[in-house]
XYZ file of C-alpha atoms in Angstrom:
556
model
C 130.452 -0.376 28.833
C 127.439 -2.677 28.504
C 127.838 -4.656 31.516
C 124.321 -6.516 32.157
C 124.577 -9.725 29.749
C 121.478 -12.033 29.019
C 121.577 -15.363 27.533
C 120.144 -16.210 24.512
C 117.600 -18.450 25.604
C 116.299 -15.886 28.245
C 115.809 -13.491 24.907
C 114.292 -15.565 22.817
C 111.681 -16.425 25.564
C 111.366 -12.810 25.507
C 111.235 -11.890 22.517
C 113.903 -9.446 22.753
C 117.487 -8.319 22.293
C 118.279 -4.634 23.927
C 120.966 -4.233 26.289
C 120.867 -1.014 28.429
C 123.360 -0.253 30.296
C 121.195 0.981 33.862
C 119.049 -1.769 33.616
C 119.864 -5.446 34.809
C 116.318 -7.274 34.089
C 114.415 -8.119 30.894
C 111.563 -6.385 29.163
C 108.843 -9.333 28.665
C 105.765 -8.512 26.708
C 103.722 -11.370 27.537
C 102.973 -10.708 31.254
C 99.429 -10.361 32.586
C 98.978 -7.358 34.842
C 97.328 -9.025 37.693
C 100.641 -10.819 38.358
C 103.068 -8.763 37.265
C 104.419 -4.799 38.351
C 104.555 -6.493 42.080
C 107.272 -4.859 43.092
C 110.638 -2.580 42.190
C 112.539 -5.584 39.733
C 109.455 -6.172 37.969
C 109.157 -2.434 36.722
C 112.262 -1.910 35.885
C 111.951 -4.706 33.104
C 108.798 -3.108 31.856
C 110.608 -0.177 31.754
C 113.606 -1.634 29.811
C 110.457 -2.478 27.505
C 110.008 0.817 26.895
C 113.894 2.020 26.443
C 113.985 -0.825 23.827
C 112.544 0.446 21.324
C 115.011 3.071 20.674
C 117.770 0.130 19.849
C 115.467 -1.509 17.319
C 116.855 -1.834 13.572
C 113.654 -0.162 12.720
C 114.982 2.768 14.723
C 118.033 4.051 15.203
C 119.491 0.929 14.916
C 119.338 2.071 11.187
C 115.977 3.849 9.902
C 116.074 7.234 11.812
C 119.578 8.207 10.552
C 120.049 7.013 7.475
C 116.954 5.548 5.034
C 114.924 8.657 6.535
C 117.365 11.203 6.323
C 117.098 11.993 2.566
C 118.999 15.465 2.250
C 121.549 17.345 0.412
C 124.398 15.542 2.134
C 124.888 12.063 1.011
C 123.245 9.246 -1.482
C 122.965 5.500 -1.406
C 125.718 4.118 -3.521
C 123.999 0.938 -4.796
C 123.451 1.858 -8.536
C 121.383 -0.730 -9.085
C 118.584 0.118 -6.654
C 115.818 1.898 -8.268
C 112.946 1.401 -5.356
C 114.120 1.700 -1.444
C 113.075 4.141 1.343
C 116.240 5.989 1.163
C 115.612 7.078 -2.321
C 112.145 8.423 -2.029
C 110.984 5.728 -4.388
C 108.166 3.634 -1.879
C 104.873 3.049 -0.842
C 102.505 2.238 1.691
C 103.304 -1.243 1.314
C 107.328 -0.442 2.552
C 108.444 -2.522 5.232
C 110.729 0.163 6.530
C 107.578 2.589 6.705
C 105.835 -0.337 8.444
C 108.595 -1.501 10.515
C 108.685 2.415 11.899
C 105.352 2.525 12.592
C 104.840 -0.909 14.024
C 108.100 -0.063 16.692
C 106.926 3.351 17.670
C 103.529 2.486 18.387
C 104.674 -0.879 20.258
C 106.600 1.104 22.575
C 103.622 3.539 23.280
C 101.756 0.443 24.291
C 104.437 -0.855 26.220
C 104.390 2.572 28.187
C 100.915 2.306 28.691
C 100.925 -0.854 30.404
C 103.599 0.193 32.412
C 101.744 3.754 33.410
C 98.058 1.836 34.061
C 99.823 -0.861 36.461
C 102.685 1.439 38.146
C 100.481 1.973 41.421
C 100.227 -1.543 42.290
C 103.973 -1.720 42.791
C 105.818 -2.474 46.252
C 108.306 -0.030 45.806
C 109.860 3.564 47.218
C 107.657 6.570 45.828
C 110.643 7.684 45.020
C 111.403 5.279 42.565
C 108.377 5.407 41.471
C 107.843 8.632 40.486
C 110.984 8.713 38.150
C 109.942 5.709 36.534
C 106.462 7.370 35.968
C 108.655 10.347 34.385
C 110.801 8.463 31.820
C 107.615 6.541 30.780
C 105.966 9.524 30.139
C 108.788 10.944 28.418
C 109.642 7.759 26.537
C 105.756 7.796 25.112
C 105.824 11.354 24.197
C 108.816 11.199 22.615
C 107.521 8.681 20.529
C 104.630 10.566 19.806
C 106.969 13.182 18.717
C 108.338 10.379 15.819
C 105.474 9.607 15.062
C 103.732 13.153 14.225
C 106.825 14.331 12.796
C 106.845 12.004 10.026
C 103.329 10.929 9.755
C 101.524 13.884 10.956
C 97.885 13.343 12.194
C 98.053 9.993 13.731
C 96.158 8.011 16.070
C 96.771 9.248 19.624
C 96.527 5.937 21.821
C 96.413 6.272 25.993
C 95.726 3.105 26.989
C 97.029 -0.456 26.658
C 95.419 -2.004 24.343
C 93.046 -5.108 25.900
C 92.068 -6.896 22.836
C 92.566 -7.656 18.699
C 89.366 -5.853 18.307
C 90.578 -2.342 19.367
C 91.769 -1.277 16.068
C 89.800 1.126 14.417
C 90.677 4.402 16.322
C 90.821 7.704 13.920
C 94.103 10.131 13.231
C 94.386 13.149 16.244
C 94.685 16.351 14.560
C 98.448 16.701 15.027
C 98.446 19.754 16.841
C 96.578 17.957 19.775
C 99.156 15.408 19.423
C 101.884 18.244 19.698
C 100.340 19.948 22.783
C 100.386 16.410 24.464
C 103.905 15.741 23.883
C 104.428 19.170 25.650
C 102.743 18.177 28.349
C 103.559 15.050 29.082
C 107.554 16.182 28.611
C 106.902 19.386 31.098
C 105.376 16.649 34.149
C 107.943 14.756 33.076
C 111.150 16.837 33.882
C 109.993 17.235 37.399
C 109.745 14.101 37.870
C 112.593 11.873 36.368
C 116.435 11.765 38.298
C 118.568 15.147 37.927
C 121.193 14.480 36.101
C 123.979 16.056 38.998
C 124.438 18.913 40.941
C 127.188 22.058 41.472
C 128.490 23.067 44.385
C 128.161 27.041 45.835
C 130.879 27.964 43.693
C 129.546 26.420 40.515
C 132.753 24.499 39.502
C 132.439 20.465 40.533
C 129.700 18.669 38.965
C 128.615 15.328 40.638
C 126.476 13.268 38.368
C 124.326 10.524 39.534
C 125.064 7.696 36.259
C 128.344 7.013 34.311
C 126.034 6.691 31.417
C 123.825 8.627 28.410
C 121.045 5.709 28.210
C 118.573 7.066 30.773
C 116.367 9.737 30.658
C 117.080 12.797 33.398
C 116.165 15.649 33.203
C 118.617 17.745 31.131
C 117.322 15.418 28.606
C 113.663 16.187 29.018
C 114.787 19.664 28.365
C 117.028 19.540 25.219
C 113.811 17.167 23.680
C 111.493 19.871 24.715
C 113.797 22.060 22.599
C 113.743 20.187 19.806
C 109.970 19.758 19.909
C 109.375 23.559 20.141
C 111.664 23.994 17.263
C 109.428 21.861 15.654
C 106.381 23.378 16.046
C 107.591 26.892 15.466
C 108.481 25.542 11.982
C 106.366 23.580 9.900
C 103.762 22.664 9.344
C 102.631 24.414 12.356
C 104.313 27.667 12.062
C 103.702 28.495 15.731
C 106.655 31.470 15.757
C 105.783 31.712 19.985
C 107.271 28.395 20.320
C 110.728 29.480 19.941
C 110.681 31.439 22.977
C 109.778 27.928 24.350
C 113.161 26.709 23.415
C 114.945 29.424 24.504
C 113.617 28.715 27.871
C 114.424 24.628 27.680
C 117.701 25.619 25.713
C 119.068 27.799 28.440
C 118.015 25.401 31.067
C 120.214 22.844 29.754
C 123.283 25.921 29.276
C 123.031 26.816 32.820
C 123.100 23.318 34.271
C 126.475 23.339 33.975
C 126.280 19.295 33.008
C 126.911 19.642 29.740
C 130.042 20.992 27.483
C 131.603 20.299 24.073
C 134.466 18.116 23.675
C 137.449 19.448 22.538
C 137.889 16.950 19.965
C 135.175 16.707 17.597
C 136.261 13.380 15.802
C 136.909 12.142 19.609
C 132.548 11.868 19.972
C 132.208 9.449 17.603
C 135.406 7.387 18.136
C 133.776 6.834 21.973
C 130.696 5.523 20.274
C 132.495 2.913 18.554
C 134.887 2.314 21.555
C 132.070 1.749 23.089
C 133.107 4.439 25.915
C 131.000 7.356 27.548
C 132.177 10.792 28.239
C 131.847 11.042 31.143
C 134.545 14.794 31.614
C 131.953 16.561 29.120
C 128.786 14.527 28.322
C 128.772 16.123 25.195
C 126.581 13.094 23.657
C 123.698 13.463 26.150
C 121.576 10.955 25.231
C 122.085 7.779 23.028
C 120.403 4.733 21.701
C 122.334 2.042 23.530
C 123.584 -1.091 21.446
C 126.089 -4.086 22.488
C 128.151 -6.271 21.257
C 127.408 -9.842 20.444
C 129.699 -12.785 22.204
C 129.751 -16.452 21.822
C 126.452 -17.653 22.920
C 124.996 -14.311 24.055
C 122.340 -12.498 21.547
C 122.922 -8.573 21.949
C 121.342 -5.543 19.905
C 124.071 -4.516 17.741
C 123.528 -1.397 15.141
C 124.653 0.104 12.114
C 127.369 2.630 12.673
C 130.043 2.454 10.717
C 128.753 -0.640 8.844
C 126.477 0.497 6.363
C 127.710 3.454 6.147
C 131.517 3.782 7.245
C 134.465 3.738 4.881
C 134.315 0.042 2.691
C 136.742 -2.832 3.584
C 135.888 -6.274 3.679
C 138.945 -6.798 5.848
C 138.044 -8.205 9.848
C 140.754 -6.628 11.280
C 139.912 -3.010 10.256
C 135.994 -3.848 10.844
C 133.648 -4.852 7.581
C 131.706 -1.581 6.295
C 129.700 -1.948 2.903
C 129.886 1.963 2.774
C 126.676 2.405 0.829
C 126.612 5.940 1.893
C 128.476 7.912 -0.614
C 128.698 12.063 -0.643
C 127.178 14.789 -2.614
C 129.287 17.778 -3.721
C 127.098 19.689 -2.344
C 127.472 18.497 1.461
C 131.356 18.639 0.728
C 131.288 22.492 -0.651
C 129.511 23.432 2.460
C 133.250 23.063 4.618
C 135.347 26.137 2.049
C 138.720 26.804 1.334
C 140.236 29.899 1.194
C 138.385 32.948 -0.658
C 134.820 34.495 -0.838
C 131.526 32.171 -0.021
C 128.074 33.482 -0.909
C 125.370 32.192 1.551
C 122.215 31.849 -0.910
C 119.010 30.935 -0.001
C 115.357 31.781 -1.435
C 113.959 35.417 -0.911
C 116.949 35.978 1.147
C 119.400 38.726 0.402
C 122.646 36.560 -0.386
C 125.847 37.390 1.754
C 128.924 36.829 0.529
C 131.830 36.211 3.572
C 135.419 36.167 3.630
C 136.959 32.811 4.317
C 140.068 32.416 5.583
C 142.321 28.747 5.249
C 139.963 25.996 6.090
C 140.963 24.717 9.439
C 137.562 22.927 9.792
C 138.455 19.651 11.631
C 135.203 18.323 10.493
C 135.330 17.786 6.846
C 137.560 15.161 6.509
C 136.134 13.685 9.636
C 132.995 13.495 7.991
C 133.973 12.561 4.847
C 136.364 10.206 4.559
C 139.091 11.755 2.227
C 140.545 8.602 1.890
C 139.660 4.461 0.936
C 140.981 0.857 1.905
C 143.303 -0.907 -0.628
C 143.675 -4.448 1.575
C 145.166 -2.341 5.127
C 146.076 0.374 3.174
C 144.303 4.123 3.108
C 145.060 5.114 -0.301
C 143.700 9.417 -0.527
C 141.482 10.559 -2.916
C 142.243 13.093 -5.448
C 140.968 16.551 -5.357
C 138.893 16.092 -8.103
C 137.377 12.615 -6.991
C 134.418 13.853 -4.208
C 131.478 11.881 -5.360
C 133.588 8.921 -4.878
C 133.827 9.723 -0.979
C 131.924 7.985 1.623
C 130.723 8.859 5.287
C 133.697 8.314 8.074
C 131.975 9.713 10.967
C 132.055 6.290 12.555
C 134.993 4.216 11.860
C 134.894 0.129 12.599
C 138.766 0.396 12.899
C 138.386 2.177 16.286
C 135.907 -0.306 17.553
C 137.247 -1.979 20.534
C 134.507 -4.928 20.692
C 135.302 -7.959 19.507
C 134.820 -10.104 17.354
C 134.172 -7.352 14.707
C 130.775 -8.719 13.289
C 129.966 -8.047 9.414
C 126.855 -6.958 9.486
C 126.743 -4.877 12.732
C 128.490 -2.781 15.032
C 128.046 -1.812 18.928
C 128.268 1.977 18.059
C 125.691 3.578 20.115
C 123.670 5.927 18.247
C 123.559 9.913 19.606
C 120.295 10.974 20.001
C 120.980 14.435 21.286
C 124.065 16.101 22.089
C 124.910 19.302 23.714
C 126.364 20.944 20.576
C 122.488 20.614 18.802
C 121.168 22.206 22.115
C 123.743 25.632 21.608
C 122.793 25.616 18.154
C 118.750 25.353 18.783
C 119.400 28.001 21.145
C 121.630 30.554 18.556
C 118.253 29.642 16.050
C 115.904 30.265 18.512
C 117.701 33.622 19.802
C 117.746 34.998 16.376
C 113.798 34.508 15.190
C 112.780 36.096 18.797
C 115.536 38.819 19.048
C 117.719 38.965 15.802
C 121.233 38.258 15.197
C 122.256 39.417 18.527
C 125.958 38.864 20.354
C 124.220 35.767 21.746
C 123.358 34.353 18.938
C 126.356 34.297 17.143
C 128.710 33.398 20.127
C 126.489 30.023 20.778
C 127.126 29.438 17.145
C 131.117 30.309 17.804
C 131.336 27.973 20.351
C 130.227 24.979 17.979
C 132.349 26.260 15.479
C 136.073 27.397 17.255
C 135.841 23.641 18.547
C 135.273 22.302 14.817
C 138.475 24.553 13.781
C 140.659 24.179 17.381
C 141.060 27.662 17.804
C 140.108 30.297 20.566
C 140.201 33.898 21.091
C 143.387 35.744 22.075
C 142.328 36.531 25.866
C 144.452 40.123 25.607
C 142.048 40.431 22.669
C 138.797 38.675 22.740
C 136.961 41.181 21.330
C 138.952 40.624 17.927
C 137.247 37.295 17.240
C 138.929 34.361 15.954
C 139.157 32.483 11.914
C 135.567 30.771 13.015
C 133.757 33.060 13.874
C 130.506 34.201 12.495
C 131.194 37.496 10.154
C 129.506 40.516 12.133
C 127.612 41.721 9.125
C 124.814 39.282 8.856
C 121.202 40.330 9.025
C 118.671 38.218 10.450
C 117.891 35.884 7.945
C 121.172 36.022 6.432
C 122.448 34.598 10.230
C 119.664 31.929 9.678
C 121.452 30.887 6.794
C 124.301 30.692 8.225
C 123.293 28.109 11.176
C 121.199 25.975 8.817
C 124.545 25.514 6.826
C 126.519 25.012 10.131
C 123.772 22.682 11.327
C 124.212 20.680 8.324
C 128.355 20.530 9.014
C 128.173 19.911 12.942
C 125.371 17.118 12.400
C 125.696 15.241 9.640
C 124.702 11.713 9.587
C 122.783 12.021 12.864
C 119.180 11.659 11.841
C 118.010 15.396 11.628
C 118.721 16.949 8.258
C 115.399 15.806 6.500
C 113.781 17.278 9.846
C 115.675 20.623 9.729
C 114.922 21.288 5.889
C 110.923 20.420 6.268
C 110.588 22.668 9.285
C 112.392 25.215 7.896
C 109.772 25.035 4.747
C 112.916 23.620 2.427
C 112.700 20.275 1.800
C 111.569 20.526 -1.404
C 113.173 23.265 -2.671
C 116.536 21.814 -1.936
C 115.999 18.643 -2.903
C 114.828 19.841 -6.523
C 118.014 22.439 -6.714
C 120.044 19.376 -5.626
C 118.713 17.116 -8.415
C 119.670 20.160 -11.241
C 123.444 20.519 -9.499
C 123.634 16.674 -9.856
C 122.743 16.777 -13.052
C 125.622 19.587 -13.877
C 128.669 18.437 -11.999
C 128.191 14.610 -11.032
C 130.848 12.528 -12.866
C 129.867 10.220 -15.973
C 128.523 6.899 -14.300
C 127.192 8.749 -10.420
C 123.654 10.258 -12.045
C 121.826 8.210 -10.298
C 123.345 10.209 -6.927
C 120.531 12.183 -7.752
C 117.585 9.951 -7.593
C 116.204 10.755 -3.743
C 116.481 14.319 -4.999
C 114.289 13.365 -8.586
C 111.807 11.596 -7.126
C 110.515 14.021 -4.569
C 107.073 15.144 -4.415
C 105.200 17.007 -1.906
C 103.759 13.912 -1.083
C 107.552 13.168 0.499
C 106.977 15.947 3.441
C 105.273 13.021 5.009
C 105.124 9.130 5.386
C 102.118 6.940 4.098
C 100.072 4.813 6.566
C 101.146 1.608 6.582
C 99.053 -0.915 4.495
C 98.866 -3.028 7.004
C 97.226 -0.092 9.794
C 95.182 1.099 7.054
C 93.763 -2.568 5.885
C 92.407 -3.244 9.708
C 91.724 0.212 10.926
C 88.863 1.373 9.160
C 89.048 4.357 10.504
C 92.308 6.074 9.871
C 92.557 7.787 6.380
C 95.440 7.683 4.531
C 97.713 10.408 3.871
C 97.556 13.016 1.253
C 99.085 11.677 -1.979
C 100.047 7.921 -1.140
């Protein structure tokens, strides 16, 4: 679906390599104001500038979703590997930490240049103004990275104008939080709606046959997300969630958005490089490309470093370093009883009937390669499983590239924004009908059933039980939460907001210990080496050697 292609010399003048789909001209970052933003063209490459960013490797070309999402779901398979990111064995001096920092803050300047020089532009105010919106957006949002895994950080406005601007201090992160607010609110009214309904509410015409650009359902499910943040910690600001109810519901009533039937079918699109454009389930994604003879494109990790392991080019390369814990895998039951535990909560146990959910072995691969083979694992062997939520051998693109795929990456999808809202719903007003049917919804697709219509009222085998309390419900959706999106960048953030990180992580260590196979201990390393120190990232060496005035954080 990537149809603007650049050569590789135009790139490497550049000094760049995304391809978005909306955008036809290149982002340069050596231009000097005075002759540059002259007119409509020229923005829209500083604005492809800013979009780049979220391709980077640093990113979610790999980072985001897998080396920072350290959680009770799966480990890094390379037994060898004592220090890396993704087993909470690093320091300042990290070059993923760095690499993180360095992207997110060089797309906030990239922003800022665009914002400071938009006026000068011979263009439609029109266009204008929704170019000023996804900026704005696009900077916040990094912001939102940024203070969600560093905390305090500087809080930089303006381009900066020389190699001397360098010492700026950290911005209390709750400043930082109220600006990302802000600066998302303006920007909903501002950036292109995303379609329209007629009078009768039933045809939806949308404006791109895309889910790289910013509009403004977007803004809103972000704005959710960020709320959910700050009700959670380290904030603990319990008004916010009637914040996302509000963005939430927005995005609901649109009307734009709607889960696919097919669960697998989401991630099969990414890697046949295809949009959805009948549901739009996968709202917004990181946008990556494949790589031709003689062309230089921003390819990604799906499926590649993670994926199910082959080293056969037909079926797609995958080194499938991410391997799964029991405990991820015990979250999907079979037939029986289940008790929902969780810390100074009264534990529920729940009748579960045959396990239809479709997303277990989606998720998990319940099989491996033998040459073209796929040979299933035993009951017994779950440890040995890997990650199959994207699979090379439905990748379309050719050739099939070793090291990379042209999976985009889903930053936010419509099935996160029902189950924000169920959360949300059940802090402000407890575990009402609302709640739990938002969570249903998620869940009857994951197990392809739906309610007898002569009966609806008798539920279906998916369905939240009716006798959960308030926290107990809570439980409940940070377990499906866990299910619906795994792999997808936002367990870590889930467990620290909720005030869990830790705890889990040190319960997960002592089950690993207990029930991992002779020769998979070392599963349990992210989970050993944990300290509270881990709720947040260190400053770079690197910012904290030339900024004199940024203090590094609390245990690095």
């Amino acid at each position: 679906m990537k149809r603007f292609f650049y050569t590789v010399t135009v790139l490497a003048t550049l000094g760049l390599s995304s391809c978005k789909d909306f955008l036809e001209t290149t982002p340069d970052d050596f231009v000097t104001p005075a002759n540059y933003y002259r007119n409509e063209e020229e923005v829209n490459a500083a604005l492809a500038g800013v979009y780049d960013i979220l391709g980077r490797n640093q990113t979610y070309g790999r980072t985001l979703w897998w080396e920072l999402d350290v959680a009770d779901q799966f480990f890094d398979n390379r037994s060898n590997a004592i220090v890396d990111f993704s087993l909470n064995n690093y320091d300042a001096t990290d070059t993923k930490v760095a690499g993180l920092w360095q992207s997110l803050y060089l797309g906030i300047n990239r922003a800022n240049m665009l914002l400071e020089n938009l006026d000068k532009a011979d263009m439609p105010q029109d266009a204008k103004t929704k170019v000023l919106g996804q900026a704005k957006f696009l900077r916040a949002y990094y912001y939102f990275l940024l203070v969600t895994n560093w905390g305090d950080v500087p809080l930089r406005l303006n381009a900066t104008a020389s190699v001397k601007e360098v010492n700026i201090p950290k911005t209390p992160s709750r400043t930082i939080y109220d600006f990302i607010v802000r600066e998302m609110e303006e920007a909903e009214a501002m950036v292109e709606v995303t379609g329209t309904k007629n009078t009768g509410g039933t045809t939806v015409i949308y404006k791109f046959n895309h889910a790289g650009r910013v509009t403004n359902t977007i803004v809103q499910g972000i704005l959710a997300r960020v709320n959910l943040k700050m009700a959670g910690a380290p904030l603990n600001d319990r008004s916010r969630y009637s914040e996302v109810i509000k963005w939430a519901t927005k995005v609901k009533e649109s009307g734009l958005h709607s889960l696919n039937p097919s669960y697998k079918q989401i991630f099969i699109n990414h890697m046949q490089d295809r949009y959805d454009l009948q549901y739009r389930e996968s709202m917004w994604e990181a946008e990556f490309a494949s790589a031709g003879p003689g062309l230089a494109y921003e390819e990604g990790s799906l499926g590649v470093t993670g994926g199910i392991p082959t080293g056969d080019p037909e079926i797609g390369y995958s080194y499938g370093i991410i391997q799964i814990l029991k405990s991820h895998y015990d979250l999907y039951p079979i037939s029986g009883t289940r008790t929902l535990v969780r810390t100074n909560v009264t534990p529920a146990t729940i009748t579960v009937e045959d396990s239809r959910d479709t997303r277990r072995d989606w998720n998990i691969a319940p099989f491996y390669y033998s040459g073209k083979d796929s040979i299933a694992y035993s009951k017994d062997q779950i440890y040995n499983r890997k990650n199959g939520k994207w699979r090379r051998i439905y990748q379309t693109a050719l050739p099939k590239n070793t090291n990379s795929s042209p999976a985009n990456f889903p930053i936010l999808r419509y099935a996160d924004v029902l189950l924000m809202l169920a959360e949300a719903e059940n802090a402000v007003n407890g575990p009402t009908p609302l709640a739990k049917e938002l969570v249903n919804q998620v869940r009857r697709r994951a197990y392809a059933v739906a309610p007898d219509p002569t009966n609806p009222a008798a539920g279906t085998i998916a369905d939240v039980p009716a006798n959960l309390d308030q926290d107990q419900l809570l439980t409940f959706i940070q377990d499906e939460r866990a299910r619906e999106l795994f792999s997808e960048g936002l367990r870590k953030f889930d467990l620290i907001r909720w005030g869990e990180y830790l705890e889990v992580m040190r319960a997960l260590s002592n089950q690993i210990a207990v029930s991992a196979p002779s020769g998979y201990g070392y599963a349990g390393r992210a989970a050993t080496n944990v300290t509270e120190k881990h709720l947040l990232l260190p400053i770079p060496t690197g910012e904290t050697t030339l900024n004199s005035a940024i203090v590094q954080n609390s245990g690095w």
